[in-house]
Structure formats: structure tokens, C-alpha cells
């Protein structure tokens, strides 16, 4: 009770509150409900608040080197089947996504002569075999003239055929440098596993990949070294289909090859 009040005054005040409708005493000290409520304490500025340590972003994976991945996969292959499987499992070449089939090789793997073309075309993509379209038909005829065929079981009369790229480029466009670079370790391993005596480099892209230079008109007709073996650059049969006059040069080159195979 307020000490300034007499018992009579306090009783009179209580009666007055009962008259106003109060029915229950809740607390000793009165509460002035008209007083504006005190603002809640402002939130501390962000800098002052204790900072919950934010989760660190996951470490960025090191960039993948497609050539190094290809090299490791190719070098791990101990035979042609393993190499074909490694190529089929290689996911870093975009060409794979647009291709129907991996075109690995055709012919007799014991052949003395390994022909290296550019990349599969439409027919090759459908069949999963190199040089089976029009250009392939001409290739078979050309080599047939010097007694070599892809289906011949005798190593000295056989051909083994592959390409720089195992997947068809869209609309048969030229291979890109990056595509060639990432597939080259597979080609190098392919040559090492087949171990032919002689390579025939069919056209500019094959020369570019294995010799590091193009210019088939000047390169053809001369023996060079590729991957440590004798190699003969030749006009691509697709070019010969368009350029009849160049067939004479191709015939000359085939005879060079035949002479070499006979030990000349
Ligand atoms: N041209 C090539 O270079 N390779 C093929 O397999 C078919 C056409």
C-alpha cells in the first residue's frame, strides 16, 4: 500500500475500482497501460553479431586435361580389344555424343600395312567400320591392284585400316585440332599394338595428326617417318573421287608401296 494513503483513503480507492468493474488484484504495483511501450532493443549490427562460420564452398576440382586422360587410358590398354573398350569409355570428346558408333578398325591386325584415314563418314558411322562408303570402295580397288586386301588372312597381302578420329564429325566437317590432340594417344597406342611395318597416311588430316604438317600435294610420293615407322602419305580416296587426274599420282604411290613391301 502507498504509505502516503491512510487506510480509509485506500479503502475508498478500492471501492472506486470495484465500481469501475475490477474483480481481481493481479500485481502490487500499478501498470500504466497508456504509456507507450518501450521499443525493443535494436538488433546489434551484423559486424557486432557473432558470425556463425559459413560453410566453405567445396574445393573446385582441378581442370581435366583431356589429352592426359586419353594418354593414361590408352597406355593402360594391353591389346586391341582393351584399347577399343578404353576409347568407348572415353567421355571427353564431344563427337562421341553425335555419333551412332565407335569406328575402331577393320581388316587383318597382322597386316604389314596399316592405313590411317581421317574420320568416319555417314556410312562408316552406321556400320561401325572404317572406309565402307564410296571412298572405301575406291580404297579397296586401289590396294587390290597391288595385291592387298583388308580381308586377306595372309599378313603380307593384308591391310589393316583405322582413322585418326573414331567418331563421325557432324556433317562430315573437318576434325578440330583439339579433337585430334585428344584422340592421338589412342591412335599412337593402336599403332604400337598392331605393330605394322608400314603406315599409309590417307590425306591431309592424317598427315597433320602424325607428321605435324599438312600439304598432301607436296607430301605424297615421299617416304617419311611417323611414330618411328616408314610412312607414305597418299591422296585420300575421297579426293580422288573428285579429282580424276590425281589418280595417276595415287597409282605411282601404290607402286612405291609395292616396291617397298617386296624389299626394294
Ligand atoms: N574417310 C575417312 O577418312 N575414313 C573413313 O573411314 C571414311 C572416309
CSV table of C-alpha atoms and ligand atoms in Angstrom, one decimal:
chain,number,residue,atom,x,y,z
A,1,UNK,CA,0.0,0.0,0.0
A,2,UNK,CA,1.1,3.5,-0.8
A,3,UNK,CA,2.5,4.9,2.5
A,4,UNK,CA,1.0,8.3,1.6
A,5,UNK,CA,-2.5,6.9,1.9
A,6,UNK,CA,-4.5,6.4,5.0
A,7,UNK,CA,-6.4,3.1,5.5
A,8,UNK,CA,-9.6,5.0,4.8
A,9,UNK,CA,-8.3,6.5,1.5
A,10,UNK,CA,-7.0,3.1,0.4
A,11,UNK,CA,-10.4,1.5,1.1
A,12,UNK,CA,-12.2,4.3,-0.8
A,13,UNK,CA,-9.9,3.8,-3.8
A,14,UNK,CA,-10.5,0.1,-3.8
A,15,UNK,CA,-14.3,0.6,-3.7
A,16,UNK,CA,-13.9,3.0,-6.6
A,17,UNK,CA,-12.0,0.4,-8.7
A,18,UNK,CA,-14.7,-2.3,-7.8
A,19,UNK,CA,-17.3,0.2,-9.0
A,20,UNK,CA,-15.3,0.5,-12.3
A,21,UNK,CA,-15.5,-3.3,-12.7
A,22,UNK,CA,-12.2,-4.5,-11.3
A,23,UNK,CA,-12.7,-8.0,-9.9
A,24,UNK,CA,-9.2,-9.3,-9.2
A,25,UNK,CA,-6.0,-7.9,-7.8
A,26,UNK,CA,-3.2,-9.0,-10.1
A,27,UNK,CA,0.0,-7.3,-9.0
A,28,UNK,CA,1.1,-4.9,-6.2
A,29,UNK,CA,2.4,-2.1,-8.5
A,30,UNK,CA,0.0,-0.5,-11.0
A,31,UNK,CA,0.7,-0.6,-14.7
A,32,UNK,CA,0.1,2.5,-16.8
A,33,UNK,CA,-1.3,1.0,-20.0
A,34,UNK,CA,-1.4,4.4,-21.7
A,35,UNK,CA,2.4,4.7,-21.5
A,36,UNK,CA,3.9,4.0,-25.0
A,37,UNK,CA,5.6,0.6,-25.0
A,38,UNK,CA,9.4,0.8,-24.9
A,39,UNK,CA,10.9,0.0,-28.2
A,40,UNK,CA,12.6,-3.4,-28.4
A,41,UNK,CA,16.3,-3.2,-28.2
A,42,UNK,CA,17.7,-2.7,-31.7
A,43,UNK,CA,19.4,-5.7,-33.2
A,44,UNK,CA,23.1,-5.5,-33.0
A,45,UNK,CA,24.8,-4.5,-36.3
A,46,UNK,CA,25.9,-7.5,-38.3
A,47,UNK,CA,29.5,-6.8,-37.7
A,48,UNK,CA,29.0,-7.0,-33.9
A,49,UNK,CA,27.0,-10.2,-34.0
A,50,UNK,CA,28.9,-13.4,-33.5
A,51,UNK,CA,29.3,-14.8,-37.0
A,52,UNK,CA,28.4,-18.4,-37.4
A,53,UNK,CA,31.2,-19.8,-39.6
A,54,UNK,CA,29.7,-20.0,-43.1
A,55,UNK,CA,30.1,-23.4,-44.8
A,56,UNK,CA,33.1,-23.3,-47.2
A,57,UNK,CA,32.3,-23.8,-50.9
A,58,UNK,CA,33.5,-27.2,-52.0
A,59,UNK,CA,37.0,-27.0,-53.4
A,60,UNK,CA,36.9,-26.6,-57.2
A,61,UNK,CA,38.0,-29.7,-58.9
A,62,UNK,CA,41.2,-29.4,-60.9
A,63,UNK,CA,40.6,-28.8,-64.6
A,64,UNK,CA,40.6,-32.1,-66.6
A,65,UNK,CA,43.3,-32.4,-69.2
A,66,UNK,CA,41.6,-34.5,-72.0
A,67,UNK,CA,44.9,-35.4,-73.6
A,68,UNK,CA,46.4,-36.7,-70.3
A,69,UNK,CA,43.2,-38.7,-69.6
A,70,UNK,CA,43.4,-40.2,-73.0
A,71,UNK,CA,47.0,-41.0,-72.7
A,72,UNK,CA,46.5,-42.8,-69.4
A,73,UNK,CA,43.6,-44.8,-70.7
A,74,UNK,CA,45.4,-45.7,-74.0
A,75,UNK,CA,48.6,-46.6,-72.2
A,76,UNK,CA,46.8,-48.9,-69.9
A,77,UNK,CA,45.4,-51.0,-72.8
A,78,UNK,CA,47.4,-54.1,-73.4
A,79,UNK,CA,45.6,-55.3,-76.6
A,80,UNK,CA,43.3,-54.0,-79.3
A,81,UNK,CA,40.1,-55.1,-77.5
A,82,UNK,CA,41.2,-53.3,-74.4
A,83,UNK,CA,42.0,-50.2,-76.5
A,84,UNK,CA,38.6,-50.3,-78.2
A,85,UNK,CA,37.0,-50.5,-74.8
A,86,UNK,CA,39.1,-47.6,-73.4
A,87,UNK,CA,38.0,-45.5,-76.4
A,88,UNK,CA,34.4,-46.4,-76.0
A,89,UNK,CA,34.6,-45.4,-72.3
A,90,UNK,CA,36.3,-42.1,-73.1
A,91,UNK,CA,33.8,-39.3,-72.5
A,92,UNK,CA,35.8,-36.1,-73.2
A,93,UNK,CA,35.4,-35.9,-77.0
A,94,UNK,CA,32.1,-34.2,-77.9
A,95,UNK,CA,32.0,-36.1,-81.2
A,96,UNK,CA,31.0,-39.2,-79.3
A,97,UNK,CA,27.7,-37.7,-78.4
A,98,UNK,CA,26.6,-37.2,-82.0
A,99,UNK,CA,27.9,-40.5,-83.4
A,100,UNK,CA,26.0,-43.8,-83.7
A,101,UNK,CA,29.0,-46.0,-83.4
A,102,UNK,CA,32.6,-46.0,-82.4
A,103,UNK,CA,34.6,-46.8,-85.6
A,104,UNK,CA,37.6,-48.6,-84.4
A,105,UNK,CA,39.2,-50.6,-87.3
A,106,UNK,CA,38.7,-53.1,-90.0
A,107,UNK,CA,41.0,-55.6,-91.7
A,108,UNK,CA,43.6,-58.0,-90.6
A,109,UNK,CA,45.5,-56.8,-87.5
A,110,UNK,CA,48.5,-58.9,-88.6
A,111,UNK,CA,48.8,-56.9,-91.8
A,112,UNK,CA,52.2,-55.4,-92.7
A,113,UNK,CA,50.4,-52.2,-93.9
A,114,UNK,CA,48.2,-50.1,-91.7
A,115,UNK,CA,46.1,-47.4,-93.4
A,116,UNK,CA,45.2,-44.4,-91.4
A,117,UNK,CA,42.3,-42.2,-92.6
A,118,UNK,CA,40.7,-39.1,-91.3
A,119,UNK,CA,37.3,-39.8,-89.6
A,120,UNK,CA,34.2,-41.9,-90.3
A,121,UNK,CA,31.6,-40.6,-92.7
A,122,UNK,CA,27.9,-41.4,-92.7
A,123,UNK,CA,28.2,-45.0,-93.9
A,124,UNK,CA,31.1,-45.8,-91.5
A,125,UNK,CA,29.1,-44.3,-88.6
A,126,UNK,CA,26.2,-46.5,-89.4
A,127,UNK,CA,28.2,-49.7,-89.8
A,128,UNK,CA,30.9,-49.0,-87.2
A,129,UNK,CA,33.7,-49.8,-89.7
A,130,UNK,CA,36.2,-47.5,-91.5
A,131,UNK,CA,36.1,-46.9,-95.2
A,132,UNK,CA,32.9,-48.7,-96.2
A,133,UNK,CA,31.3,-45.9,-98.3
A,134,UNK,CA,32.2,-44.7,-101.8
A,135,UNK,CA,35.7,-43.7,-100.8
A,136,UNK,CA,36.2,-47.0,-99.0
A,137,UNK,CA,35.2,-48.9,-102.2
A,138,UNK,CA,37.8,-47.0,-104.2
A,139,UNK,CA,40.4,-47.7,-101.4
A,140,UNK,CA,39.7,-51.4,-101.7
A,141,UNK,CA,40.1,-51.2,-105.5
A,142,UNK,CA,43.3,-49.2,-105.3
A,143,UNK,CA,45.0,-51.6,-102.9
A,144,UNK,CA,43.6,-54.6,-104.7
A,145,UNK,CA,45.6,-53.5,-107.7
A,146,UNK,CA,48.8,-54.2,-105.8
A,147,UNK,CA,47.5,-57.4,-104.3
A,148,UNK,CA,46.5,-56.1,-100.8
A,149,UNK,CA,43.0,-56.6,-99.3
A,150,UNK,CA,41.5,-56.0,-95.9
A,151,UNK,CA,40.0,-59.5,-95.8
A,152,UNK,CA,43.2,-61.3,-96.7
A,153,UNK,CA,44.3,-63.7,-93.9
A,154,UNK,CA,47.9,-63.6,-95.0
A,155,UNK,CA,49.8,-60.8,-93.3
A,156,UNK,CA,51.9,-59.9,-96.4
A,157,UNK,CA,48.8,-59.4,-98.5
A,158,UNK,CA,46.5,-57.9,-95.9
A,159,UNK,CA,45.5,-54.4,-94.9
A,160,UNK,CA,44.6,-53.1,-91.5
A,161,UNK,CA,42.5,-49.8,-91.5
A,162,UNK,CA,41.7,-47.2,-88.9
A,163,UNK,CA,41.1,-43.4,-88.7
A,164,UNK,CA,42.5,-40.5,-86.7
A,165,UNK,CA,39.1,-40.0,-85.2
A,166,UNK,CA,36.8,-42.9,-84.2
A,167,UNK,CA,33.6,-40.8,-84.3
A,168,UNK,CA,32.0,-39.1,-87.2
A,169,UNK,CA,32.2,-35.3,-87.1
A,170,UNK,CA,28.8,-33.6,-87.7
A,171,UNK,CA,28.1,-33.0,-91.4
A,172,UNK,CA,31.5,-34.6,-92.1
A,173,UNK,CA,33.2,-31.3,-91.1
A,174,UNK,CA,37.0,-31.3,-90.8
A,175,UNK,CA,38.4,-32.6,-87.5
A,176,UNK,CA,39.2,-29.9,-85.0
A,177,UNK,CA,42.7,-29.6,-83.6
A,178,UNK,CA,41.5,-30.3,-80.0
A,179,UNK,CA,39.7,-33.4,-81.2
A,180,UNK,CA,42.8,-34.7,-83.0
A,181,UNK,CA,45.0,-33.9,-80.0
A,182,UNK,CA,42.8,-35.8,-77.5
A,183,UNK,CA,42.4,-38.9,-79.8
A,184,UNK,CA,46.0,-39.0,-80.8
A,185,UNK,CA,47.2,-41.0,-77.7
A,186,UNK,CA,44.7,-43.7,-78.7
A,187,UNK,CA,45.9,-43.8,-82.3
A,188,UNK,CA,49.5,-44.0,-81.2
A,189,UNK,CA,48.7,-46.9,-78.9
A,190,UNK,CA,46.7,-48.5,-81.7
A,191,UNK,CA,49.8,-48.4,-84.0
A,192,UNK,CA,52.0,-49.7,-81.2
A,193,UNK,CA,49.7,-52.7,-80.5
A,194,UNK,CA,49.2,-53.6,-84.2
A,195,UNK,CA,52.9,-53.0,-84.9
A,196,UNK,CA,52.7,-52.7,-88.7
A,197,UNK,CA,55.8,-52.4,-90.9
A,198,UNK,CA,54.4,-49.5,-92.9
A,199,UNK,CA,51.9,-46.8,-92.3
A,200,UNK,CA,49.9,-45.2,-95.2
A,201,UNK,CA,48.7,-41.7,-94.2
A,202,UNK,CA,45.5,-41.1,-96.2
A,203,UNK,CA,45.1,-37.4,-96.8
A,204,UNK,CA,45.9,-34.1,-95.1
A,205,UNK,CA,44.3,-34.7,-91.7
A,206,UNK,CA,46.2,-38.0,-91.2
A,207,UNK,CA,49.4,-36.2,-92.2
A,208,UNK,CA,48.6,-33.3,-89.9
A,209,UNK,CA,48.0,-35.7,-86.9
A,210,UNK,CA,51.0,-37.9,-87.4
A,211,UNK,CA,53.6,-35.7,-89.1
A,212,UNK,CA,52.6,-32.3,-87.6
A,213,UNK,CA,52.3,-30.9,-91.1
A,214,UNK,CA,49.8,-30.7,-94.0
A,215,UNK,CA,50.1,-30.1,-97.7
A,216,UNK,CA,49.4,-33.5,-99.1
A,217,UNK,CA,50.2,-32.4,-102.7
A,218,UNK,CA,53.8,-32.0,-101.7
A,219,UNK,CA,54.0,-34.7,-99.0
A,220,UNK,CA,52.6,-37.5,-101.2
A,221,UNK,CA,55.0,-39.7,-103.1
A,222,UNK,CA,57.8,-39.4,-100.5
A,223,UNK,CA,58.6,-41.8,-97.7
A,224,UNK,CA,58.6,-40.1,-94.3
A,225,UNK,CA,58.8,-41.4,-90.7
A,226,UNK,CA,55.7,-41.4,-88.5
A,227,UNK,CA,55.7,-42.9,-85.0
A,228,UNK,CA,59.1,-44.3,-85.7
A,229,UNK,CA,58.0,-46.2,-88.8
A,230,UNK,CA,58.2,-45.7,-92.5
A,231,UNK,CA,55.1,-43.9,-93.7
A,232,UNK,CA,53.7,-43.0,-97.1
A,233,UNK,CA,51.4,-40.0,-97.4
A,234,UNK,CA,48.8,-40.5,-100.2
A,235,UNK,CA,45.9,-38.6,-101.6
A,236,UNK,CA,42.7,-39.5,-99.8
A,237,UNK,CA,40.3,-41.7,-102.0
A,238,UNK,CA,37.5,-39.1,-101.4
A,239,UNK,CA,39.8,-36.5,-103.1
A,240,UNK,CA,40.5,-39.0,-105.9
A,241,UNK,CA,36.7,-39.4,-106.5
A,242,UNK,CA,36.5,-35.7,-107.1
A,243,UNK,CA,39.8,-35.3,-108.9
A,244,UNK,CA,40.3,-37.9,-111.6
A,245,UNK,CA,43.7,-36.5,-112.7
A,246,UNK,CA,45.2,-37.2,-109.3
A,247,UNK,CA,44.6,-40.9,-109.7
A,248,UNK,CA,47.8,-41.1,-111.7
A,249,UNK,CA,49.8,-39.8,-108.7
A,250,UNK,CA,47.9,-42.3,-106.5
A,251,UNK,CA,48.9,-45.1,-108.8
A,252,UNK,CA,52.5,-44.0,-108.6
A,253,UNK,CA,52.3,-44.1,-104.8
A,254,UNK,CA,50.8,-47.5,-104.8
A,255,UNK,CA,53.7,-48.8,-106.9
A,256,UNK,CA,56.1,-47.2,-104.4
A,257,UNK,CA,54.4,-49.1,-101.6
A,258,UNK,CA,54.5,-52.4,-103.5
A,259,UNK,CA,58.2,-52.0,-104.3
A,260,UNK,CA,58.9,-51.3,-100.6
A,261,UNK,CA,56.9,-54.4,-99.5
A,262,UNK,CA,58.9,-56.5,-101.9
A,263,UNK,CA,62.1,-55.3,-100.2
A,264,UNK,CA,63.0,-52.7,-102.8
B,1,LIG,N1,37.1,-41.2,-94.9
B,1,LIG,C1,38.0,-41.5,-94.0
B,1,LIG,O1,39.0,-40.8,-93.8
B,1,LIG,N2,37.8,-42.5,-93.2
B,1,LIG,C2,36.7,-43.3,-93.3
B,1,LIG,O2,36.6,-44.2,-92.6
B,1,LIG,C3,35.8,-43.0,-94.3
B,1,LIG,C4,36.0,-41.9,-95.1
